[in-house]
mmCIF file of N, CA and C in Angstrom:
data_model
loop_
_atom_site.group_PDB
_atom_site.id
_atom_site.type_symbol
_atom_site.label_atom_id
_atom_site.label_comp_id
_atom_site.label_asym_id
_atom_site.label_seq_id
_atom_site.Cartn_x
_atom_site.Cartn_y
_atom_site.Cartn_z
ATOM 1 N N GLU A 1 -17.827 23.339 41.588
ATOM 2 C CA GLU A 1 -17.608 22.607 40.356
ATOM 3 C C GLU A 1 -16.107 22.617 40.027
ATOM 4 N N HIS A 2 -15.599 21.444 39.657
ATOM 5 C CA HIS A 2 -14.178 21.292 39.339
ATOM 6 C C HIS A 2 -14.000 21.214 37.828
ATOM 7 N N GLU A 3 -12.937 21.853 37.358
ATOM 8 C CA GLU A 3 -12.644 21.786 35.928
ATOM 9 C C GLU A 3 -11.800 20.549 35.635
ATOM 10 N N VAL A 4 -12.000 19.990 34.452
ATOM 11 C CA VAL A 4 -11.176 18.876 34.002
ATOM 12 C C VAL A 4 -9.822 19.441 33.587
ATOM 13 N N ALA A 5 -8.765 18.798 34.039
ATOM 14 C CA ALA A 5 -7.422 19.242 33.661
ATOM 15 C C ALA A 5 -7.275 19.194 32.146
ATOM 16 N N SER A 6 -6.580 20.163 31.600
ATOM 17 C CA SER A 6 -6.385 20.207 30.151
ATOM 18 C C SER A 6 -5.550 19.013 29.690
ATOM 19 N N VAL A 7 -5.664 18.707 28.410
ATOM 20 C CA VAL A 7 -4.897 17.607 27.841
ATOM 21 C C VAL A 7 -3.399 17.863 28.028
ATOM 22 N N SER A 8 -2.959 19.103 27.834
ATOM 23 C CA SER A 8 -1.527 19.397 27.995
ATOM 24 C C SER A 8 -1.090 19.236 29.450
ATOM 25 N N HIS A 9 -1.930 19.620 30.391
ATOM 26 C CA HIS A 9 -1.619 19.467 31.818
ATOM 27 C C HIS A 9 -1.515 17.980 32.166
ATOM 28 N N ARG A 10 -2.444 17.189 31.657
ATOM 29 C CA ARG A 10 -2.429 15.746 31.894
ATOM 30 C C ARG A 10 -1.218 15.096 31.233
ATOM 31 N N THR A 11 -0.859 15.587 30.045
ATOM 32 C CA THR A 11 0.297 15.045 29.328
ATOM 33 C C THR A 11 1.572 15.320 30.119
ATOM 34 N N PHE A 12 1.693 16.500 30.692
ATOM 35 C CA PHE A 12 2.853 16.847 31.518
ATOM 36 C C PHE A 12 2.978 15.854 32.677
ATOM 37 N N ALA A 13 1.867 15.574 33.350
ATOM 38 C CA ALA A 13 1.874 14.608 34.455
ATOM 39 C C ALA A 13 2.252 13.216 33.949
ATOM 40 N N ALA A 14 1.717 12.839 32.801
ATOM 41 C CA ALA A 14 1.997 11.518 32.237
ATOM 42 C C ALA A 14 3.477 11.370 31.872
ATOM 43 N N LEU A 15 4.077 12.420 31.324
ATOM 44 C CA LEU A 15 5.502 12.354 30.966
ATOM 45 C C LEU A 15 6.369 12.164 32.205
ATOM 46 N N TYR A 16 6.000 12.801 33.287
ATOM 47 C CA TYR A 16 6.712 12.629 34.557
ATOM 48 C C TYR A 16 6.606 11.170 35.011
ATOM 49 N N ASP A 17 5.384 10.618 34.942
ATOM 50 C CA ASP A 17 5.190 9.217 35.331
ATOM 51 C C ASP A 17 5.941 8.273 34.397
ATOM 52 N N ILE A 18 5.957 8.586 33.108
ATOM 53 C CA ILE A 18 6.658 7.739 32.143
ATOM 54 C C ILE A 18 8.155 7.694 32.449
ATOM 55 N N ALA A 19 8.709 8.798 32.911
ATOM 56 C CA ALA A 19 10.132 8.807 33.290
ATOM 57 C C ALA A 19 10.380 7.833 34.441
ATOM 58 N N TYR A 20 9.504 7.863 35.443
ATOM 59 C CA TYR A 20 9.633 6.917 36.560
ATOM 60 C C TYR A 20 9.463 5.478 36.079
ATOM 61 N N ILE A 21 8.458 5.245 35.262
ATOM 62 C CA ILE A 21 8.196 3.900 34.752
ATOM 63 C C ILE A 21 9.385 3.431 33.920
ATOM 64 N N GLY A 22 9.964 4.342 33.134
ATOM 65 C CA GLY A 22 11.146 3.996 32.349
ATOM 66 C C GLY A 22 12.297 3.522 33.222
ATOM 67 N N LEU A 23 12.504 4.194 34.348
ATOM 68 C CA LEU A 23 13.547 3.754 35.285
ATOM 69 C C LEU A 23 13.243 2.369 35.854
ATOM 70 N N LEU A 24 11.985 2.125 36.148
ATOM 71 C CA LEU A 24 11.595 0.797 36.654
ATOM 72 C C LEU A 24 11.809 -0.270 35.599
ATOM 73 N N VAL A 25 11.459 0.019 34.354
ATOM 74 C CA VAL A 25 11.634 -0.942 33.261
ATOM 75 C C VAL A 25 13.119 -1.203 33.026
ATOM 76 N N LEU A 26 13.937 -0.144 33.048
ATOM 77 C CA LEU A 26 15.386 -0.334 32.884
ATOM 78 C C LEU A 26 15.964 -1.178 34.011
ATOM 79 N N THR A 27 15.475 -0.975 35.213
ATOM 80 C CA THR A 27 15.906 -1.800 36.343
ATOM 81 C C THR A 27 15.515 -3.253 36.112
ATOM 82 N N PHE A 28 14.282 -3.466 35.656
ATOM 83 C CA PHE A 28 13.780 -4.807 35.330
ATOM 84 C C PHE A 28 14.676 -5.463 34.281
ATOM 85 N N LEU A 29 15.015 -4.727 33.217
ATOM 86 C CA LEU A 29 15.894 -5.267 32.172
ATOM 87 C C LEU A 29 17.293 -5.549 32.704
ATOM 88 N N GLY A 30 17.770 -4.658 33.574
ATOM 89 C CA GLY A 30 19.086 -4.879 34.169
ATOM 90 C C GLY A 30 19.139 -6.162 34.982
ATOM 91 N N ILE A 31 18.102 -6.405 35.749
ATOM 92 C CA ILE A 31 18.048 -7.632 36.544
ATOM 93 C C ILE A 31 17.971 -8.856 35.635
ATOM 94 N N LEU A 32 17.154 -8.772 34.578
ATOM 95 C CA LEU A 32 17.036 -9.896 33.652
ATOM 96 C C LEU A 32 18.339 -10.176 32.907
ATOM 97 N N SER A 33 19.087 -9.116 32.614
ATOM 98 C CA SER A 33 20.311 -9.293 31.833
ATOM 99 C C SER A 33 21.525 -9.655 32.679
ATOM 100 N N TRP A 34 21.374 -9.653 33.981
ATOM 101 C CA TRP A 34 22.491 -9.954 34.857
ATOM 102 C C TRP A 34 23.055 -11.336 34.526
ATOM 103 N N GLY A 35 24.277 -11.367 34.131
ATOM 104 C CA GLY A 35 24.929 -12.623 33.796
ATOM 105 C C GLY A 35 24.652 -13.106 32.386
ATOM 106 N N CYS A 36 23.902 -12.347 31.599
ATOM 107 C CA CYS A 36 23.592 -12.728 30.220
ATOM 108 C C CYS A 36 24.648 -12.126 29.300
ATOM 109 N N ASP A 37 25.385 -12.968 28.615
ATOM 110 C CA ASP A 37 26.461 -12.493 27.747
ATOM 111 C C ASP A 37 25.938 -11.934 26.423
ATOM 112 N N ASP A 38 24.876 -12.496 25.920
ATOM 113 C CA ASP A 38 24.367 -12.112 24.600
ATOM 114 C C ASP A 38 22.953 -11.570 24.709
ATOM 115 N N LEU A 39 22.811 -10.427 25.338
ATOM 116 C CA LEU A 39 21.482 -9.854 25.563
ATOM 117 C C LEU A 39 20.835 -9.378 24.267
ATOM 118 N N LEU A 40 21.592 -8.700 23.405
ATOM 119 C CA LEU A 40 21.008 -8.140 22.191
ATOM 120 C C LEU A 40 20.386 -9.213 21.292
ATOM 121 N N PRO A 41 21.077 -10.318 21.005
ATOM 122 C CA PRO A 41 20.422 -11.355 20.188
ATOM 123 C C PRO A 41 19.152 -11.908 20.865
ATOM 124 N N ALA A 42 19.180 -12.007 22.179
ATOM 125 C CA ALA A 42 17.999 -12.516 22.881
ATOM 126 C C ALA A 42 16.824 -11.557 22.719
ATOM 127 N N LEU A 43 17.100 -10.239 22.737
ATOM 128 C CA LEU A 43 16.038 -9.246 22.587
ATOM 129 C C LEU A 43 15.427 -9.258 21.188
ATOM 130 N N MET A 44 16.164 -9.764 20.218
ATOM 131 C CA MET A 44 15.660 -9.810 18.843
ATOM 132 C C MET A 44 14.675 -10.965 18.630
ATOM 133 N N ASP A 45 14.646 -11.906 19.530
ATOM 134 C CA ASP A 45 13.692 -13.016 19.425
ATOM 135 C C ASP A 45 12.287 -12.470 19.661
ATOM 136 N N PRO A 46 11.351 -12.733 18.745
ATOM 137 C CA PRO A 46 9.995 -12.179 18.887
ATOM 138 C C PRO A 46 9.293 -12.590 20.178
ATOM 139 N N VAL A 47 9.506 -13.801 20.626
ATOM 140 C CA VAL A 47 8.857 -14.258 21.862
ATOM 141 C C VAL A 47 9.431 -13.504 23.059
ATOM 142 N N VAL A 48 10.743 -13.363 23.116
ATOM 143 C CA VAL A 48 11.385 -12.627 24.198
ATOM 144 C C VAL A 48 10.927 -11.168 24.174
ATOM 145 N N ALA A 49 10.886 -10.572 22.994
ATOM 146 C CA ALA A 49 10.446 -9.173 22.868
ATOM 147 C C ALA A 49 9.004 -9.017 23.347
ATOM 148 N N ALA A 50 8.141 -9.975 23.016
ATOM 149 C CA ALA A 50 6.740 -9.915 23.448
ATOM 150 C C ALA A 50 6.631 -10.047 24.961
ATOM 151 N N VAL A 51 7.417 -10.942 25.540
ATOM 152 C CA VAL A 51 7.394 -11.128 26.999
ATOM 153 C C VAL A 51 7.909 -9.865 27.695
ATOM 154 N N LEU A 52 8.971 -9.276 27.184
ATOM 155 C CA LEU A 52 9.517 -8.054 27.774
ATOM 156 C C LEU A 52 8.542 -6.881 27.628
ATOM 157 N N THR A 53 7.877 -6.794 26.508
ATOM 158 C CA THR A 53 6.873 -5.744 26.315
ATOM 159 C C THR A 53 5.723 -5.925 27.302
ATOM 160 N N ALA A 54 5.268 -7.159 27.452
ATOM 161 C CA ALA A 54 4.208 -7.440 28.424
ATOM 162 C C ALA A 54 4.679 -7.093 29.836
ATOM 163 N N GLY A 55 5.946 -7.380 30.130
ATOM 164 C CA GLY A 55 6.502 -7.034 31.442
ATOM 165 C C GLY A 55 6.521 -5.530 31.665
ATOM 166 N N ALA A 56 6.870 -4.774 30.626
ATOM 167 C CA ALA A 56 6.892 -3.311 30.736
ATOM 168 C C ALA A 56 5.484 -2.762 30.953
ATOM 169 N N VAL A 57 4.513 -3.308 30.238
ATOM 170 C CA VAL A 57 3.119 -2.876 30.419
ATOM 171 C C VAL A 57 2.649 -3.220 31.828
ATOM 172 N N LEU A 58 3.005 -4.390 32.304
ATOM 173 C CA LEU A 58 2.630 -4.799 33.656
ATOM 174 C C LEU A 58 3.246 -3.870 34.702
ATOM 175 N N ILE A 59 4.493 -3.503 34.514
ATOM 176 C CA ILE A 59 5.148 -2.566 35.437
ATOM 177 C C ILE A 59 4.400 -1.235 35.451
ATOM 178 N N ALA A 60 4.026 -0.733 34.277
ATOM 179 C CA ALA A 60 3.303 0.541 34.200
ATOM 180 C C ALA A 60 1.946 0.442 34.895
ATOM 181 N N LEU A 61 1.238 -0.668 34.683
ATOM 182 C CA LEU A 61 -0.066 -0.832 35.320
ATOM 183 C C LEU A 61 0.076 -0.976 36.838
ATOM 184 N N LEU A 62 1.083 -1.700 37.281
ATOM 185 C CA LEU A 62 1.316 -1.840 38.722
ATOM 186 C C LEU A 62 1.690 -0.501 39.350
ATOM 187 N N TYR A 63 2.484 0.275 38.653
ATOM 188 C CA TYR A 63 2.856 1.619 39.111
ATOM 189 C C TYR A 63 1.598 2.431 39.386
ATOM 190 N N HIS A 64 0.700 2.478 38.399
ATOM 191 C CA HIS A 64 -0.535 3.233 38.572
ATOM 192 C C HIS A 64 -1.407 2.623 39.667
ATOM 193 N N ALA A 65 -1.502 1.305 39.700
ATOM 194 C CA ALA A 65 -2.343 0.645 40.695
ATOM 195 C C ALA A 65 -1.862 0.939 42.112
ATOM 196 N N VAL A 66 -0.561 0.858 42.340
ATOM 197 C CA VAL A 66 -0.026 1.087 43.680
ATOM 198 C C VAL A 66 -0.242 2.534 44.104
ATOM 199 N N PHE A 67 0.139 3.467 43.242
ATOM 200 C CA PHE A 67 0.014 4.873 43.641
ATOM 201 C C PHE A 67 -1.438 5.320 43.768
ATOM 202 N N LEU A 68 -2.300 4.872 42.869
ATOM 203 C CA LEU A 68 -3.708 5.264 42.984
ATOM 204 C C LEU A 68 -4.354 4.633 44.213
ATOM 205 N N SER A 69 -4.008 3.393 44.501
ATOM 206 C CA SER A 69 -4.593 2.710 45.665
ATOM 207 C C SER A 69 -4.122 3.318 46.977
ATOM 208 N N VAL A 70 -2.842 3.629 47.059
ATOM 209 C CA VAL A 70 -2.262 4.092 48.317
ATOM 210 C C VAL A 70 -2.428 5.602 48.510
ATOM 211 N N ARG A 71 -2.184 6.378 47.463
ATOM 212 C CA ARG A 71 -2.161 7.838 47.608
ATOM 213 C C ARG A 71 -3.273 8.566 46.863
ATOM 214 N N GLY A 72 -3.971 7.863 45.976
ATOM 215 C CA GLY A 72 -5.036 8.505 45.224
ATOM 216 C C GLY A 72 -4.556 9.311 44.033
ATOM 217 N N ARG A 73 -3.261 9.360 43.808
ATOM 218 C CA ARG A 73 -2.682 10.021 42.644
ATOM 219 C C ARG A 73 -1.250 9.533 42.441
ATOM 220 N N THR A 74 -0.776 9.683 41.212
ATOM 221 C CA THR A 74 0.576 9.255 40.881
ATOM 222 C C THR A 74 1.568 10.388 41.178
ATOM 223 N N PRO A 75 2.860 10.081 41.232
ATOM 224 C CA PRO A 75 3.847 11.148 41.405
ATOM 225 C C PRO A 75 3.755 12.210 40.312
ATOM 226 N N GLY A 76 3.447 11.807 39.086
ATOM 227 C CA GLY A 76 3.298 12.775 38.000
ATOM 228 C C GLY A 76 2.135 13.722 38.240
ATOM 229 N N MET A 77 1.025 13.187 38.733
ATOM 230 C CA MET A 77 -0.124 14.031 39.050
ATOM 231 C C MET A 77 0.229 15.003 40.166
ATOM 232 N N GLU A 78 0.939 14.512 41.168
ATOM 233 C CA GLU A 78 1.336 15.377 42.282
ATOM 234 C C GLU A 78 2.278 16.483 41.797
ATOM 235 N N PHE A 79 3.267 16.110 40.991
ATOM 236 C CA PHE A 79 4.232 17.081 40.472
ATOM 237 C C PHE A 79 3.540 18.146 39.610
ATOM 238 N N ALA A 80 2.533 17.711 38.835
ATOM 239 C CA ALA A 80 1.824 18.629 37.948
ATOM 240 C C ALA A 80 0.712 19.402 38.653
ATOM 241 N N GLY A 81 0.498 19.117 39.939
ATOM 242 C CA GLY A 81 -0.541 19.824 40.675
ATOM 243 C C GLY A 81 -1.945 19.371 40.320
ATOM 244 N N LEU A 82 -2.106 18.053 40.125
ATOM 245 C CA LEU A 82 -3.415 17.488 39.805
ATOM 246 C C LEU A 82 -3.873 16.552 40.912
ATOM 247 N N ARG A 83 -5.174 16.427 41.066
ATOM 248 C CA ARG A 83 -5.755 15.438 41.967
ATOM 249 C C ARG A 83 -6.988 14.863 41.299
ATOM 250 N N LEU A 84 -7.391 13.697 41.744
ATOM 251 C CA LEU A 84 -8.580 13.056 41.197
ATOM 252 C C LEU A 84 -9.807 13.438 42.008
ATOM 253 N N VAL A 85 -10.902 13.658 41.310
ATOM 254 C CA VAL A 85 -12.202 13.846 41.954
ATOM 255 C C VAL A 85 -13.211 13.010 41.181
ATOM 256 N N ASP A 86 -14.322 12.694 41.829
ATOM 257 C CA ASP A 86 -15.379 11.999 41.107
ATOM 258 C C ASP A 86 -16.264 13.020 40.409
ATOM 259 N N PHE A 87 -17.248 12.559 39.677
ATOM 260 C CA PHE A 87 -18.087 13.466 38.897
ATOM 261 C C PHE A 87 -18.906 14.410 39.773
ATOM 262 N N ASP A 88 -18.984 14.124 41.074
ATOM 263 C CA ASP A 88 -19.667 15.018 42.012
ATOM 264 C C ASP A 88 -18.693 15.936 42.752
ATOM 265 N N GLY A 89 -17.386 15.861 42.397
ATOM 266 C CA GLY A 89 -16.388 16.727 43.011
ATOM 267 C C GLY A 89 -15.815 16.206 44.321
ATOM 268 N N ARG A 90 -16.147 14.964 44.678
ATOM 269 C CA ARG A 90 -15.645 14.377 45.923
ATOM 270 C C ARG A 90 -14.409 13.522 45.657
ATOM 271 N N ARG A 91 -13.735 13.189 46.753
ATOM 272 C CA ARG A 91 -12.595 12.270 46.666
ATOM 273 C C ARG A 91 -13.122 10.917 46.171
ATOM 274 N N PRO A 92 -12.442 10.290 45.196
ATOM 275 C CA PRO A 92 -12.927 9.006 44.666
ATOM 276 C C PRO A 92 -12.924 7.904 45.721
ATOM 277 N N SER A 93 -13.896 7.015 45.618
ATOM 278 C CA SER A 93 -13.968 5.855 46.504
ATOM 279 C C SER A 93 -12.931 4.820 46.057
ATOM 280 N N HIS A 94 -12.702 3.820 46.899
ATOM 281 C CA HIS A 94 -11.773 2.742 46.535
ATOM 282 C C HIS A 94 -12.280 1.996 45.302
ATOM 283 N N ASP A 95 -13.594 1.819 45.198
ATOM 284 C CA ASP A 95 -14.155 1.156 44.022
ATOM 285 C C ASP A 95 -13.904 1.976 42.756
ATOM 286 N N GLN A 96 -14.047 3.281 42.855
ATOM 287 C CA GLN A 96 -13.792 4.134 41.697
ATOM 288 C C GLN A 96 -12.312 4.100 41.306
ATOM 289 N N LEU A 97 -11.429 4.073 42.304
ATOM 290 C CA LEU A 97 -9.998 3.984 41.997
ATOM 291 C C LEU A 97 -9.685 2.646 41.340
ATOM 292 N N ALA A 98 -10.325 1.574 41.807
ATOM 293 C CA ALA A 98 -10.131 0.259 41.187
ATOM 294 C C ALA A 98 -10.623 0.277 39.739
ATOM 295 N N MET A 99 -11.751 0.916 39.497
ATOM 296 C CA MET A 99 -12.265 1.022 38.132
ATOM 297 C C MET A 99 -11.342 1.887 37.271
ATOM 298 N N ARG A 100 -10.726 2.890 37.872
ATOM 299 C CA ARG A 100 -9.784 3.736 37.121
ATOM 300 C C ARG A 100 -8.556 2.920 36.714
ATOM 301 N N ILE A 101 -8.073 2.082 37.611
ATOM 302 C CA ILE A 101 -6.933 1.218 37.288
ATOM 303 C C ILE A 101 -7.310 0.287 36.134
ATOM 304 N N PHE A 102 -8.499 -0.316 36.209
ATOM 305 C CA PHE A 102 -9.000 -1.153 35.119
ATOM 306 C C PHE A 102 -9.133 -0.311 33.847
ATOM 307 N N GLY A 103 -9.656 0.903 33.986
ATOM 308 C CA GLY A 103 -9.821 1.801 32.851
ATOM 309 C C GLY A 103 -8.499 2.172 32.194
ATOM 310 N N ASN A 104 -7.438 2.298 33.000
ATOM 311 C CA ASN A 104 -6.104 2.560 32.434
ATOM 312 C C ASN A 104 -5.717 1.447 31.476
ATOM 313 N N PHE A 105 -5.955 0.209 31.896
ATOM 314 C CA PHE A 105 -5.634 -0.953 31.068
ATOM 315 C C PHE A 105 -6.451 -0.921 29.782
ATOM 316 N N VAL A 106 -7.750 -0.683 29.908
ATOM 317 C CA VAL A 106 -8.640 -0.642 28.746
ATOM 318 C C VAL A 106 -8.255 0.498 27.802
ATOM 319 N N SER A 107 -7.831 1.625 28.347
ATOM 320 C CA SER A 107 -7.463 2.781 27.529
ATOM 321 C C SER A 107 -6.166 2.574 26.769
ATOM 322 N N VAL A 108 -5.228 1.884 27.390
ATOM 323 C CA VAL A 108 -3.913 1.691 26.780
ATOM 324 C C VAL A 108 -3.908 0.522 25.804
ATOM 325 N N LEU A 109 -4.672 -0.513 26.103
ATOM 326 C CA LEU A 109 -4.636 -1.744 25.320
ATOM 327 C C LEU A 109 -4.813 -1.526 23.819
ATOM 328 N N PRO A 110 -5.840 -0.798 23.366
ATOM 329 C CA PRO A 110 -5.985 -0.616 21.907
ATOM 330 C C PRO A 110 -5.133 0.546 21.389
ATOM 331 N N ALA A 111 -3.821 0.423 21.528
ATOM 332 C CA ALA A 111 -2.863 1.418 21.014
ATOM 333 C C ALA A 111 -3.094 2.820 21.591
ATOM 334 N N GLY A 112 -3.550 2.899 22.830
ATOM 335 C CA GLY A 112 -3.716 4.180 23.489
ATOM 336 C C GLY A 112 -4.924 4.982 23.044
ATOM 337 N N VAL A 113 -5.849 4.346 22.331
ATOM 338 C CA VAL A 113 -7.022 5.058 21.818
ATOM 339 C C VAL A 113 -7.836 5.678 22.952
ATOM 340 N N GLY A 114 -7.916 4.971 24.083
ATOM 341 C CA GLY A 114 -8.686 5.492 25.211
ATOM 342 C C GLY A 114 -8.102 6.762 25.799
ATOM 343 N N LEU A 115 -6.790 6.925 25.672
ATOM 344 C CA LEU A 115 -6.147 8.155 26.134
ATOM 345 C C LEU A 115 -6.347 9.275 25.116
ATOM 346 N N LEU A 116 -6.217 8.925 23.842
ATOM 347 C CA LEU A 116 -6.396 9.910 22.782
ATOM 348 C C LEU A 116 -7.838 10.400 22.707
ATOM 349 N N TRP A 117 -8.748 9.637 23.276
ATOM 350 C CA TRP A 117 -10.160 10.000 23.276
ATOM 351 C C TRP A 117 -10.372 11.410 23.843
ATOM 352 N N ALA A 118 -9.520 11.814 24.778
ATOM 353 C CA ALA A 118 -9.643 13.142 25.393
ATOM 354 C C ALA A 118 -9.544 14.260 24.361
ATOM 355 N N LEU A 119 -8.899 13.991 23.237
ATOM 356 C CA LEU A 119 -8.751 15.007 22.196
ATOM 357 C C LEU A 119 -10.060 15.270 21.452
ATOM 358 N N VAL A 120 -10.971 14.294 21.452
ATOM 359 C CA VAL A 120 -12.243 14.456 20.735
ATOM 360 C C VAL A 120 -13.439 14.558 21.671
ATOM 361 N N ASP A 121 -13.252 14.217 22.927
ATOM 362 C CA ASP A 121 -14.332 14.283 23.908
ATOM 363 C C ASP A 121 -14.618 15.754 24.232
ATOM 364 N N GLU A 122 -15.894 16.129 24.268
ATOM 365 C CA GLU A 122 -16.225 17.542 24.491
ATOM 366 C C GLU A 122 -15.788 18.042 25.863
ATOM 367 N N GLU A 123 -15.620 17.132 26.835
ATOM 368 C CA GLU A 123 -15.151 17.535 28.165
ATOM 369 C C GLU A 123 -13.697 17.137 28.413
ATOM 370 N N ASN A 124 -13.003 16.675 27.367
ATOM 371 C CA ASN A 124 -11.603 16.222 27.454
ATOM 372 C C ASN A 124 -11.427 15.040 28.393
ATOM 373 N N LEU A 125 -12.416 14.155 28.467
ATOM 374 C CA LEU A 125 -12.329 12.975 29.326
ATOM 375 C C LEU A 125 -11.796 11.786 28.535
ATOM 376 N N THR A 126 -10.971 10.978 29.201
ATOM 377 C CA THR A 126 -10.448 9.745 28.615
ATOM 378 C C THR A 126 -11.400 8.599 28.949
ATOM 379 N N TRP A 127 -11.106 7.421 28.401
ATOM 380 C CA TRP A 127 -11.946 6.264 28.710
ATOM 381 C C TRP A 127 -11.905 5.938 30.199
ATOM 382 N N GLN A 128 -10.707 6.020 30.821
ATOM 383 C CA GLN A 128 -10.651 5.688 32.247
ATOM 384 C C GLN A 128 -11.437 6.684 33.088
ATOM 385 N N ASP A 129 -11.541 7.927 32.619
ATOM 386 C CA ASP A 129 -12.380 8.912 33.306
ATOM 387 C C ASP A 129 -13.848 8.472 33.250
ATOM 388 N N HIS A 130 -14.291 8.096 32.059
ATOM 389 C CA HIS A 130 -15.683 7.673 31.889
ATOM 390 C C HIS A 130 -15.978 6.379 32.652
ATOM 391 N N ILE A 131 -15.056 5.426 32.580
ATOM 392 C CA ILE A 131 -15.264 4.129 33.232
ATOM 393 C C ILE A 131 -15.351 4.281 34.748
ATOM 394 N N SER A 132 -14.488 5.112 35.313
ATOM 395 C CA SER A 132 -14.401 5.240 36.775
ATOM 396 C C SER A 132 -15.244 6.375 37.348
ATOM 397 N N HIS A 133 -15.796 7.219 36.468
ATOM 398 C CA HIS A 133 -16.535 8.411 36.915
ATOM 399 C C HIS A 133 -15.644 9.314 37.771
ATOM 400 N N THR A 134 -14.371 9.399 37.375
ATOM 401 C CA THR A 134 -13.404 10.288 38.038
ATOM 402 C C THR A 134 -12.632 11.042 36.962
ATOM 403 N N PHE A 135 -11.966 12.121 37.364
ATOM 404 C CA PHE A 135 -11.123 12.848 36.428
ATOM 405 C C PHE A 135 -10.111 13.678 37.213
ATOM 406 N N PRO A 136 -8.960 13.969 36.581
ATOM 407 C CA PRO A 136 -7.987 14.831 37.242
ATOM 408 C C PRO A 136 -8.400 16.296 37.116
ATOM 409 N N THR A 137 -8.160 17.026 38.175
ATOM 410 C CA THR A 137 -8.462 18.452 38.192
ATOM 411 C C THR A 137 -7.278 19.181 38.825
ATOM 412 N N PRO A 138 -7.020 20.406 38.407
ATOM 413 C CA PRO A 138 -5.921 21.146 39.048
ATOM 414 C C PRO A 138 -6.217 21.366 40.538
ATOM 415 N N VAL A 139 -5.164 21.247 41.336
ATOM 416 C CA VAL A 139 -5.275 21.500 42.766
ATOM 417 C C VAL A 139 -5.446 23.006 42.944
ATOM 418 N N THR A 140 -6.443 23.392 43.708
ATOM 419 C CA THR A 140 -6.665 24.819 43.951
ATOM 420 C C THR A 140 -6.037 25.197 45.271
ATOM 421 N N LYS A 141 -5.455 26.359 45.301
ATOM 422 C CA LYS A 141 -4.865 26.880 46.545
ATOM 423 C C LYS A 141 -5.955 27.569 47.328
ATOM 424 N N GLU A 142 -6.205 27.096 48.527
ATOM 425 C CA GLU A 142 -7.263 27.702 49.354
ATOM 426 C C GLU A 142 -6.697 28.329 50.594
#
């Protein structure tokens, strides 16, 4: 039986991933601003701000999708010593990883309520955990 990673352990992994995502978003903004003389006024336009916000969310979702699809965990999970398992303790299937990626979107969309759900869930599971039937667990040294 595998234990669900604590909220603080998961938060540590998430902060690591957010740092990487932040670098990707800054790179995205740098490319967009290349040759733009008046970037700040452009950022104040509500439509531009909405498009840039959507771009940042898309970058974050792609980050998770690529790492979960290819490696089964994000760099933050690896750094924090976490891995994903399904509710039976096995390595998640590709379908479960796809559902987890979808679950990430569903969890973040309503102001992160799906992530905060872990604070009230008796097993500390988020919406993406429930949707995908997977959860992060600490890596055990064997």
